[in-house]
mmCIF file of C-alpha atoms in Angstrom:
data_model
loop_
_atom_site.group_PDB
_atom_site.id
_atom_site.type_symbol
_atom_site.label_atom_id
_atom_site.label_comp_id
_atom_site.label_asym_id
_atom_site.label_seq_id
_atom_site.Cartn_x
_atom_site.Cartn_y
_atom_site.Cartn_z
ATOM 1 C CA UNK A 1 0.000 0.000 0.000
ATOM 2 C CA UNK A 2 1.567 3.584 -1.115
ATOM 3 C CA UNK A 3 0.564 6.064 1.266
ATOM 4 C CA UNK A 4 1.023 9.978 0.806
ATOM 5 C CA UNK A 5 1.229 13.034 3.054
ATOM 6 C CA UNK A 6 -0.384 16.149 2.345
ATOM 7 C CA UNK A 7 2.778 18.334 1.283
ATOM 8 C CA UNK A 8 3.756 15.534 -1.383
ATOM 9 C CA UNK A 9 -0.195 15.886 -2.398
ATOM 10 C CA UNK A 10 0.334 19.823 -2.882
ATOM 11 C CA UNK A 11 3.577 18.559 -5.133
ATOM 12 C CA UNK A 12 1.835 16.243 -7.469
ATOM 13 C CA UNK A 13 -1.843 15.858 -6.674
ATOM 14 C CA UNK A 14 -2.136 13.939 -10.095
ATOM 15 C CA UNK A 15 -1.056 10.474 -7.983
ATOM 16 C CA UNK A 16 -3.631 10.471 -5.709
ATOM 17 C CA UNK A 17 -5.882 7.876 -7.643
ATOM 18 C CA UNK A 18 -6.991 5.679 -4.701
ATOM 19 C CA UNK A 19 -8.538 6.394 -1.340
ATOM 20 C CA UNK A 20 -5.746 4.260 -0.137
ATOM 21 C CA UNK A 21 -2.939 6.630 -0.889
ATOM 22 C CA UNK A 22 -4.550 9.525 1.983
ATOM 23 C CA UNK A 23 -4.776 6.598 4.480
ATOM 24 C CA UNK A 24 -1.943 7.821 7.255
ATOM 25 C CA UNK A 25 -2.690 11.725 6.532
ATOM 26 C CA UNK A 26 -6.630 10.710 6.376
ATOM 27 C CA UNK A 27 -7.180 13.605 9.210
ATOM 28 C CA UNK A 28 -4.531 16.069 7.398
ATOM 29 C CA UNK A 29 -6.229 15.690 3.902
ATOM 30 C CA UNK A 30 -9.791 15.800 5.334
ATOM 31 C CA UNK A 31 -9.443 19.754 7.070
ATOM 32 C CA UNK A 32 -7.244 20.761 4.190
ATOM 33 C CA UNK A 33 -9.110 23.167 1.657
ATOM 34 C CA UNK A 34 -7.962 21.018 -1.246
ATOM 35 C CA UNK A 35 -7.301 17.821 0.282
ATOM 36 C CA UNK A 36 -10.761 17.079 1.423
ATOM 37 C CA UNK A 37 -11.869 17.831 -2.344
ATOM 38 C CA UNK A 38 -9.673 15.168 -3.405
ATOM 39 C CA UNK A 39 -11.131 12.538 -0.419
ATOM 40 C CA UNK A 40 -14.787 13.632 -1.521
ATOM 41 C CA UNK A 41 -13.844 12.400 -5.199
ATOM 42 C CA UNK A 42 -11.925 9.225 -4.110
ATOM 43 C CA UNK A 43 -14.845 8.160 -1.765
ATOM 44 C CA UNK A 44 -16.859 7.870 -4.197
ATOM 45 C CA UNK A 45 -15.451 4.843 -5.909
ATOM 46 C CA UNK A 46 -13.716 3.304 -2.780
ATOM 47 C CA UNK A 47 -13.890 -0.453 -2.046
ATOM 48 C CA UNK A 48 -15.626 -1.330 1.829
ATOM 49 C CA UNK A 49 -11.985 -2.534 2.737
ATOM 50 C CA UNK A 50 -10.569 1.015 1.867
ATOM 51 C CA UNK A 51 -13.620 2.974 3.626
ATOM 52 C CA UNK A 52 -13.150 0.970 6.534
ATOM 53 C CA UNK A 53 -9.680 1.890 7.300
ATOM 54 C CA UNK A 54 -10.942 4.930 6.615
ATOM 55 C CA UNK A 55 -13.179 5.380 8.924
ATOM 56 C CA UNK A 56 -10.655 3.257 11.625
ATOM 57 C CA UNK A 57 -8.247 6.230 11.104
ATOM 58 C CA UNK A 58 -10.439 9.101 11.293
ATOM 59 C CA UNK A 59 -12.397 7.392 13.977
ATOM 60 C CA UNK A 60 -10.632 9.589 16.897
ATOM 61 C CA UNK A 61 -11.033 12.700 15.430
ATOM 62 C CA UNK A 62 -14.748 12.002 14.353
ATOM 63 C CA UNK A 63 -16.073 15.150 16.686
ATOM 64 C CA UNK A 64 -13.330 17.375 15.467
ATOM 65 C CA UNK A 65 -14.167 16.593 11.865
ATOM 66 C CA UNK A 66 -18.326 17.244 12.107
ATOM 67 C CA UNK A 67 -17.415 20.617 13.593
ATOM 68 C CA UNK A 68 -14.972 21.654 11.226
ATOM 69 C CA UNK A 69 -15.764 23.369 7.649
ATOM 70 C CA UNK A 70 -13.934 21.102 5.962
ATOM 71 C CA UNK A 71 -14.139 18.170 7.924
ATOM 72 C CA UNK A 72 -18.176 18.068 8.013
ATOM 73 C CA UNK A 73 -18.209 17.777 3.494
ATOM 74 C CA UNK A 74 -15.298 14.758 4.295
ATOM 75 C CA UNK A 75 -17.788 12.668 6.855
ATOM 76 C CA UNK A 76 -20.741 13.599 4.762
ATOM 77 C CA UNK A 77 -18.863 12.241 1.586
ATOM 78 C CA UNK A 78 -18.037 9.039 3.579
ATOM 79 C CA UNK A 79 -21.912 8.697 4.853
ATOM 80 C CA UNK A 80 -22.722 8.278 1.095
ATOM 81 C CA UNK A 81 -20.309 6.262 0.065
ATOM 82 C CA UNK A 82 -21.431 3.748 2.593
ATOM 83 C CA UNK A 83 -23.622 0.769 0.772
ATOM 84 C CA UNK A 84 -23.207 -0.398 4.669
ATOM 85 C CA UNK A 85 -25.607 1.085 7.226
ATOM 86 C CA UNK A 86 -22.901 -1.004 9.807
ATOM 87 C CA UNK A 87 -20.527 1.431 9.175
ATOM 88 C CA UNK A 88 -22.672 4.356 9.060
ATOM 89 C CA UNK A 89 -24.294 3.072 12.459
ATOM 90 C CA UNK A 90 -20.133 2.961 13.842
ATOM 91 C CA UNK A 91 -19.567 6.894 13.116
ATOM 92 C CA UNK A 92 -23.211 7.155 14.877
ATOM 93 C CA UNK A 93 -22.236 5.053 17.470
ATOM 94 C CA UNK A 94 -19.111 7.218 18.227
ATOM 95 C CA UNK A 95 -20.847 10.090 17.507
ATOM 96 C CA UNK A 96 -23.836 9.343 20.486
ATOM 97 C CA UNK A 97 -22.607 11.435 23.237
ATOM 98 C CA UNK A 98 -22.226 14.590 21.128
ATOM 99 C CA UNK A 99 -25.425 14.303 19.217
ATOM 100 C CA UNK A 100 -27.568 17.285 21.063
ATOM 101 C CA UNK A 101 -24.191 19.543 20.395
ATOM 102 C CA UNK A 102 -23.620 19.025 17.123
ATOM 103 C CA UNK A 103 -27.441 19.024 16.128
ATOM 104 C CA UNK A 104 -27.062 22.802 16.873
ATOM 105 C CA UNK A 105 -23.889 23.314 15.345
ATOM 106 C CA UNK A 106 -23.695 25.063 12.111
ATOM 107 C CA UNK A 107 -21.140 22.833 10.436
ATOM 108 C CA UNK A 108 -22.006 19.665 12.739
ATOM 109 C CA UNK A 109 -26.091 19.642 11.983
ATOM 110 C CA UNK A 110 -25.249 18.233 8.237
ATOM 111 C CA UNK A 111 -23.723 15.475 9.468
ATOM 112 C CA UNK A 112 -26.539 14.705 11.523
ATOM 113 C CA UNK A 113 -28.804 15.353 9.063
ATOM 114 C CA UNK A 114 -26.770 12.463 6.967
ATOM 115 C CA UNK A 115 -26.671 9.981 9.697
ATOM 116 C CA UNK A 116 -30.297 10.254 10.429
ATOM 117 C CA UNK A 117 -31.031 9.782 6.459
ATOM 118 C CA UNK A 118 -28.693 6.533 6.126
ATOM 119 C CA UNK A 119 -28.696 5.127 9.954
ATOM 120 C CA UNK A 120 -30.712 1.967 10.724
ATOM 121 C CA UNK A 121 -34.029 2.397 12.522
ATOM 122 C CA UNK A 122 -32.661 0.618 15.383
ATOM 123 C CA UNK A 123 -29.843 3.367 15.828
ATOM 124 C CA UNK A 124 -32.176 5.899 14.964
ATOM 125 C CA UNK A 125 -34.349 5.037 17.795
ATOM 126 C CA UNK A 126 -31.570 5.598 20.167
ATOM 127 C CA UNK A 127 -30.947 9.195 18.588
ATOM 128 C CA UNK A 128 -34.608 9.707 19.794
ATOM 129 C CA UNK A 129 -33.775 9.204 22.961
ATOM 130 C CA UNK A 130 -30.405 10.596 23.495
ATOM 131 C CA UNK A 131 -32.081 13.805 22.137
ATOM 132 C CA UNK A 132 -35.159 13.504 25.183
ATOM 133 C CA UNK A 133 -34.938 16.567 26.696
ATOM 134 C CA UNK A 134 -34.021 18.667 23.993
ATOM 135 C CA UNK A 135 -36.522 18.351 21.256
ATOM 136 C CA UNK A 136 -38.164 21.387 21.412
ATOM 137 C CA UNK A 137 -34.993 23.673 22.153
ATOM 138 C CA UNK A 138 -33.921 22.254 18.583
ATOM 139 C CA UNK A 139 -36.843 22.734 17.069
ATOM 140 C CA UNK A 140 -37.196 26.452 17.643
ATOM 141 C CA UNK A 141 -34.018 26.784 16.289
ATOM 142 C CA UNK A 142 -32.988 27.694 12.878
ATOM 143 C CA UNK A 143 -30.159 24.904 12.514
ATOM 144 C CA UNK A 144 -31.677 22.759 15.149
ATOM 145 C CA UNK A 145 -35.233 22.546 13.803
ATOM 146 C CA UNK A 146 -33.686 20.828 10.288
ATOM 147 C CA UNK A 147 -32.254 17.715 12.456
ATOM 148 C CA UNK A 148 -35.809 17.374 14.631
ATOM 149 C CA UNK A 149 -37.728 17.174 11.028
ATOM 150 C CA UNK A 150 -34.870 14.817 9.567
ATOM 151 C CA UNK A 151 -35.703 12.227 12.477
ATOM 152 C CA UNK A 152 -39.350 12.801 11.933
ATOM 153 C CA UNK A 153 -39.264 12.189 8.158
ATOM 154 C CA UNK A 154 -37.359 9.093 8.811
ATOM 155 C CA UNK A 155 -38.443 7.425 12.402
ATOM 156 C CA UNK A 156 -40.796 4.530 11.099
ATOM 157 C CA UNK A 157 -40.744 3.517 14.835
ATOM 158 C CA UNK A 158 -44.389 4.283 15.699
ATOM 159 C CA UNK A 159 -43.612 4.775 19.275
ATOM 160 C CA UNK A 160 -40.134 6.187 19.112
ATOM 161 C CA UNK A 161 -42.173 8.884 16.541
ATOM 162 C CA UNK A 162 -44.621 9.264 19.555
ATOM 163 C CA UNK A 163 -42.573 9.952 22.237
ATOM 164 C CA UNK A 164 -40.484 12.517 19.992
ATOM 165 C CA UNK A 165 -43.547 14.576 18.850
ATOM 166 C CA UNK A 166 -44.717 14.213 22.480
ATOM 167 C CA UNK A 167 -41.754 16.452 23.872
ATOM 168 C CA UNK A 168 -43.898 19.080 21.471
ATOM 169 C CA UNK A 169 -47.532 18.704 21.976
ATOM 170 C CA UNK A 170 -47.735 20.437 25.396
ATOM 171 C CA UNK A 171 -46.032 23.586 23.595
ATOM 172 C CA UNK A 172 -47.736 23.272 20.175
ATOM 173 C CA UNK A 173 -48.601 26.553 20.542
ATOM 174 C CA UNK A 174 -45.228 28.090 20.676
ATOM 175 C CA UNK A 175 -43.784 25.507 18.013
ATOM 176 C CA UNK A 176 -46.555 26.552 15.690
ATOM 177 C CA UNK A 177 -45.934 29.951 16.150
ATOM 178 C CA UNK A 178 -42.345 29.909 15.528
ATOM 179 C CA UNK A 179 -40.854 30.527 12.246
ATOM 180 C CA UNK A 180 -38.827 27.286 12.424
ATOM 181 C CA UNK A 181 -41.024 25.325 14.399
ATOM 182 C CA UNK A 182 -43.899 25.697 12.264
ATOM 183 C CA UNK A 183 -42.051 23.063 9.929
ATOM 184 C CA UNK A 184 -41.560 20.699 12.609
ATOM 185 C CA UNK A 185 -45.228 20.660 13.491
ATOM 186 C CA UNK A 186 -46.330 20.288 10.110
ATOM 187 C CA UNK A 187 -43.654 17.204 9.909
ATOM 188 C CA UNK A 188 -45.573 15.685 12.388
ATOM 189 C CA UNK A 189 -48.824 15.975 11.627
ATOM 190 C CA UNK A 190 -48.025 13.867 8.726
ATOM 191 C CA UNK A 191 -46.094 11.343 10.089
ATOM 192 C CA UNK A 192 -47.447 10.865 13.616
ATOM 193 C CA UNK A 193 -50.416 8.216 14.091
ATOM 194 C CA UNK A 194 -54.110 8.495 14.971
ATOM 195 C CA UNK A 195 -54.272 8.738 18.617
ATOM 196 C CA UNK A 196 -51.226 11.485 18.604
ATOM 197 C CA UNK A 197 -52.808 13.231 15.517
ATOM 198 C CA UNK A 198 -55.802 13.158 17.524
ATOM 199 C CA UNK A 199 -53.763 14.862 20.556
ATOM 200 C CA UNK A 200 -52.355 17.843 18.301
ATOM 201 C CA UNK A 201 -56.081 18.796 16.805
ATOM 202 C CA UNK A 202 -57.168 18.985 20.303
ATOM 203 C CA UNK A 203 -54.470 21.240 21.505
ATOM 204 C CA UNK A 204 -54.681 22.902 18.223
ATOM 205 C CA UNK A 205 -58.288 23.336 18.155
ATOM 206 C CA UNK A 206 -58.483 25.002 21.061
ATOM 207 C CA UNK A 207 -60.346 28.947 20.453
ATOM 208 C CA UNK A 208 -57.515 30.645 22.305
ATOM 209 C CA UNK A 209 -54.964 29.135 20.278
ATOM 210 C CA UNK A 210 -56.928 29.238 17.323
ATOM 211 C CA UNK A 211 -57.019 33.065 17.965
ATOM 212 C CA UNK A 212 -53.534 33.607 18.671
ATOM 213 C CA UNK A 213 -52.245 31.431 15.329
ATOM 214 C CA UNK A 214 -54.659 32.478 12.617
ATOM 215 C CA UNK A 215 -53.990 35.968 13.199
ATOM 216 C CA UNK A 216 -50.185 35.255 12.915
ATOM 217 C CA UNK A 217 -48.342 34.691 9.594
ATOM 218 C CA UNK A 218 -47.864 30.945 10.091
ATOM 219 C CA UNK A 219 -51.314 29.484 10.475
ATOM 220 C CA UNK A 220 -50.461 27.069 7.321
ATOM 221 C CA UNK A 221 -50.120 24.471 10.265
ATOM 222 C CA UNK A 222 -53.980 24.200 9.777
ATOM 223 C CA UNK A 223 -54.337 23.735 6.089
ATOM 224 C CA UNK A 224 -52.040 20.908 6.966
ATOM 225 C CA UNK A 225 -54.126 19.510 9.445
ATOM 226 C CA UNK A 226 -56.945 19.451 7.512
ATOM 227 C CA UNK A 227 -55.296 17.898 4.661
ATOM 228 C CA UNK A 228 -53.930 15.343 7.112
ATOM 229 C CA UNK A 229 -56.427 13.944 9.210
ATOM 230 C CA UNK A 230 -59.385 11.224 8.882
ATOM 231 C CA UNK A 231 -62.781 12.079 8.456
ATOM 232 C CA UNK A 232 -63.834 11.868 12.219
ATOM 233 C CA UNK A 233 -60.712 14.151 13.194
ATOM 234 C CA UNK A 234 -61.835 16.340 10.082
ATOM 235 C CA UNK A 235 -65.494 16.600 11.031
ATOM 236 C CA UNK A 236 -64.224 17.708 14.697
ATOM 237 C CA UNK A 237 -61.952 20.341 12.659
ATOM 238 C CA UNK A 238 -64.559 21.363 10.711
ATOM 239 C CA UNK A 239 -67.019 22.044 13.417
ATOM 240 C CA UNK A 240 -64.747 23.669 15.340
ATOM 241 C CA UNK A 241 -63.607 26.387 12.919
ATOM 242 C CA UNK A 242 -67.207 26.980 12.683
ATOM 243 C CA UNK A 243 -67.742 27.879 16.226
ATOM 244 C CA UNK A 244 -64.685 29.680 15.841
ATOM 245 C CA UNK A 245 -66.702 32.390 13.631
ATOM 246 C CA UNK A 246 -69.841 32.391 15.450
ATOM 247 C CA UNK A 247 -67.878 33.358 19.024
ATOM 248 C CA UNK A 248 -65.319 35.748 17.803
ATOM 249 C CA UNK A 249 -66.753 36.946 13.943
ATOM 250 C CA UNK A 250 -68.360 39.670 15.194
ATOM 251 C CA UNK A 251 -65.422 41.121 16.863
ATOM 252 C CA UNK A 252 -62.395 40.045 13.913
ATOM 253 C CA UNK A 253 -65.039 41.972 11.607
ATOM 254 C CA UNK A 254 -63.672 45.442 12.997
ATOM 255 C CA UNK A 255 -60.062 45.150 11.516
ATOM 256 C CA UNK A 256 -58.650 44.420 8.736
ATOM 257 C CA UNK A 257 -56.614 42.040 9.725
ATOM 258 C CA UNK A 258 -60.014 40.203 11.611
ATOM 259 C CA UNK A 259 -61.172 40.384 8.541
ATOM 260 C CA UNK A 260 -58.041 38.364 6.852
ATOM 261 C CA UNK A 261 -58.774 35.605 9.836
ATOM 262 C CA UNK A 262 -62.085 35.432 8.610
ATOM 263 C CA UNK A 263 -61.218 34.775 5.264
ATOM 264 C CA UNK A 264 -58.608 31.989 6.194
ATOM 265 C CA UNK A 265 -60.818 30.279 8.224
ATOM 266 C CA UNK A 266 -63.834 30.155 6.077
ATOM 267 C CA UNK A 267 -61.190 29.161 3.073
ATOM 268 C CA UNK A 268 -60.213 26.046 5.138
ATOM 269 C CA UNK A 269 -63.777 25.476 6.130
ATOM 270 C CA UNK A 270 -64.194 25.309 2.090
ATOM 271 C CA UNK A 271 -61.002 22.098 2.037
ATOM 272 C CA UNK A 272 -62.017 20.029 4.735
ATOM 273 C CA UNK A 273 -65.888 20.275 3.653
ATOM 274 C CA UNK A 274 -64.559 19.493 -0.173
ATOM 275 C CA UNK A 275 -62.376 16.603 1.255
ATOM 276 C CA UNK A 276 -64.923 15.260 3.554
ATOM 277 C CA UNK A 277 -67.590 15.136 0.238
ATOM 278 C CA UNK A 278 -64.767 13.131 -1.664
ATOM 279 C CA UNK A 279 -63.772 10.846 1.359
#
């Protein structure tokens, strides 16, 4: 095996044709500007023999790496380049203790964001717990809030799914209301099952809450509901938005803006009546 440092790879960067020639320097080439261009490329055709020395090598400075602007594109690289979700569960694995950190990191949150896309649902469900506590910290963050909807678009684990989206649901209002939290709501109202569906409407439904987030600018979160839910949640929906006119129409009519609440409620009256005549 020939194995090059990163000055002779500034000499003649033309011999670097294998993954196994930066293997020895794998850290060195991975935070350099140009080196970790040249890793990117030769991960993509690399044998499982050569990625897993790879990854042995670069294995103690795994934390350094997700942090670092270079470093992140190198473990990203290696995460697709991986037909193995063994050795994408390893850099996971090593990874665990950090997690919450780098899932607000700026550099660090992509490589999160690829683990959580290529890790097995086993390891995945650990992430969900290793990240109990913090769920809706993250997702009222702007980098944070991309890793909470990355483990809700891929958790099939009904009730690892459930006891994520339950860290939100007694602060749905406040999630739905923030810019970056909106998203993560709407994530989960179409991923989450019945009986947790059925817990978000109620919260959701409520007429305080109803009056606080349709006057706001991100009251999508109910077009998504009612494009979401069966036709016993919608009916409840339905009815509900209903009431919502009759107790506080008369008032909403004084402003403009009242008036603009008016008009979004009747409009998704209008969907979940349309879907509920083609269910």
């Amino acid at each position: 095996m020939v194995n090059f440092t990163i000055d002779e790879f500034r000499v003649n960067p033309s011999r670097f044709t294998l993954l196994q020639h930066v293997l020895g320097s794998a850290f060195q080439f991975s935070v350099d500007v140009a080196g970790r261009l040249v890793v990117q490329r030769l991960l993509n055709n690399a044998a499982y023999l050569e990625l897993a020395l790879f990854l042995m090598e670069i294995v103690p400075h795994l934390l350094i790496l997700a942090g670092h602007p270079n470093g992140n594109h190198v473990l990203q690289a290696f995460i697709l380049a991986c037909n193995s979700p063994a050795l994408v569960d390893s850099i996971t694995f090593f990874l665990r203790p950090y997690i919450p950190f780098l899932s607000c990191h700026y550099f660090g949150r992509h490589v999160i964001e690829k683990l959580i896309d290529h890790i097995s649902q086993e390891m995945l469900c650990l992430l969900v717990n290793d990240l109990s506590g913090y769920v809706l910290s993250l997702s009222l963050s702007e980098i944070g809030s991309n890793v909470i909807q990355a483990m809700i678009r891929n958790c099939d684990h009904r009730p690892s799914l459930a006891i994520l989206v339950s860290q939100i649901i007694p602060h749905v209002q406040i999630v739905a209301s923030n810019p970056y939290g909106n998203y993560v709501l709407q994530d989960a109202i179409r991923r989450v099952n019945d009986e947790v569906l059925g817990n978000l409407i109620s919260r959701l439904m409520d007429q305080g809450t109803l009056l606080v987030l349709l006057q706001g600018e991100y009251a999508h979160v109910y077009r998504c509901l009612v494009d979401s839910c069966d036709v016993t949640q919608l009916r409840v929906i339905v009815q509900e938005l209903r009431m919502f006119l009759i107790v506080h129409g008369v008032i909403l009519r004084q402003s403009e803006s009242g008036v603009l609440v008016i008009r979004r409620v009747r409009c998704l009256i209008r969907v979940g009546q349309a879907r509920l005549f083609h269910m």
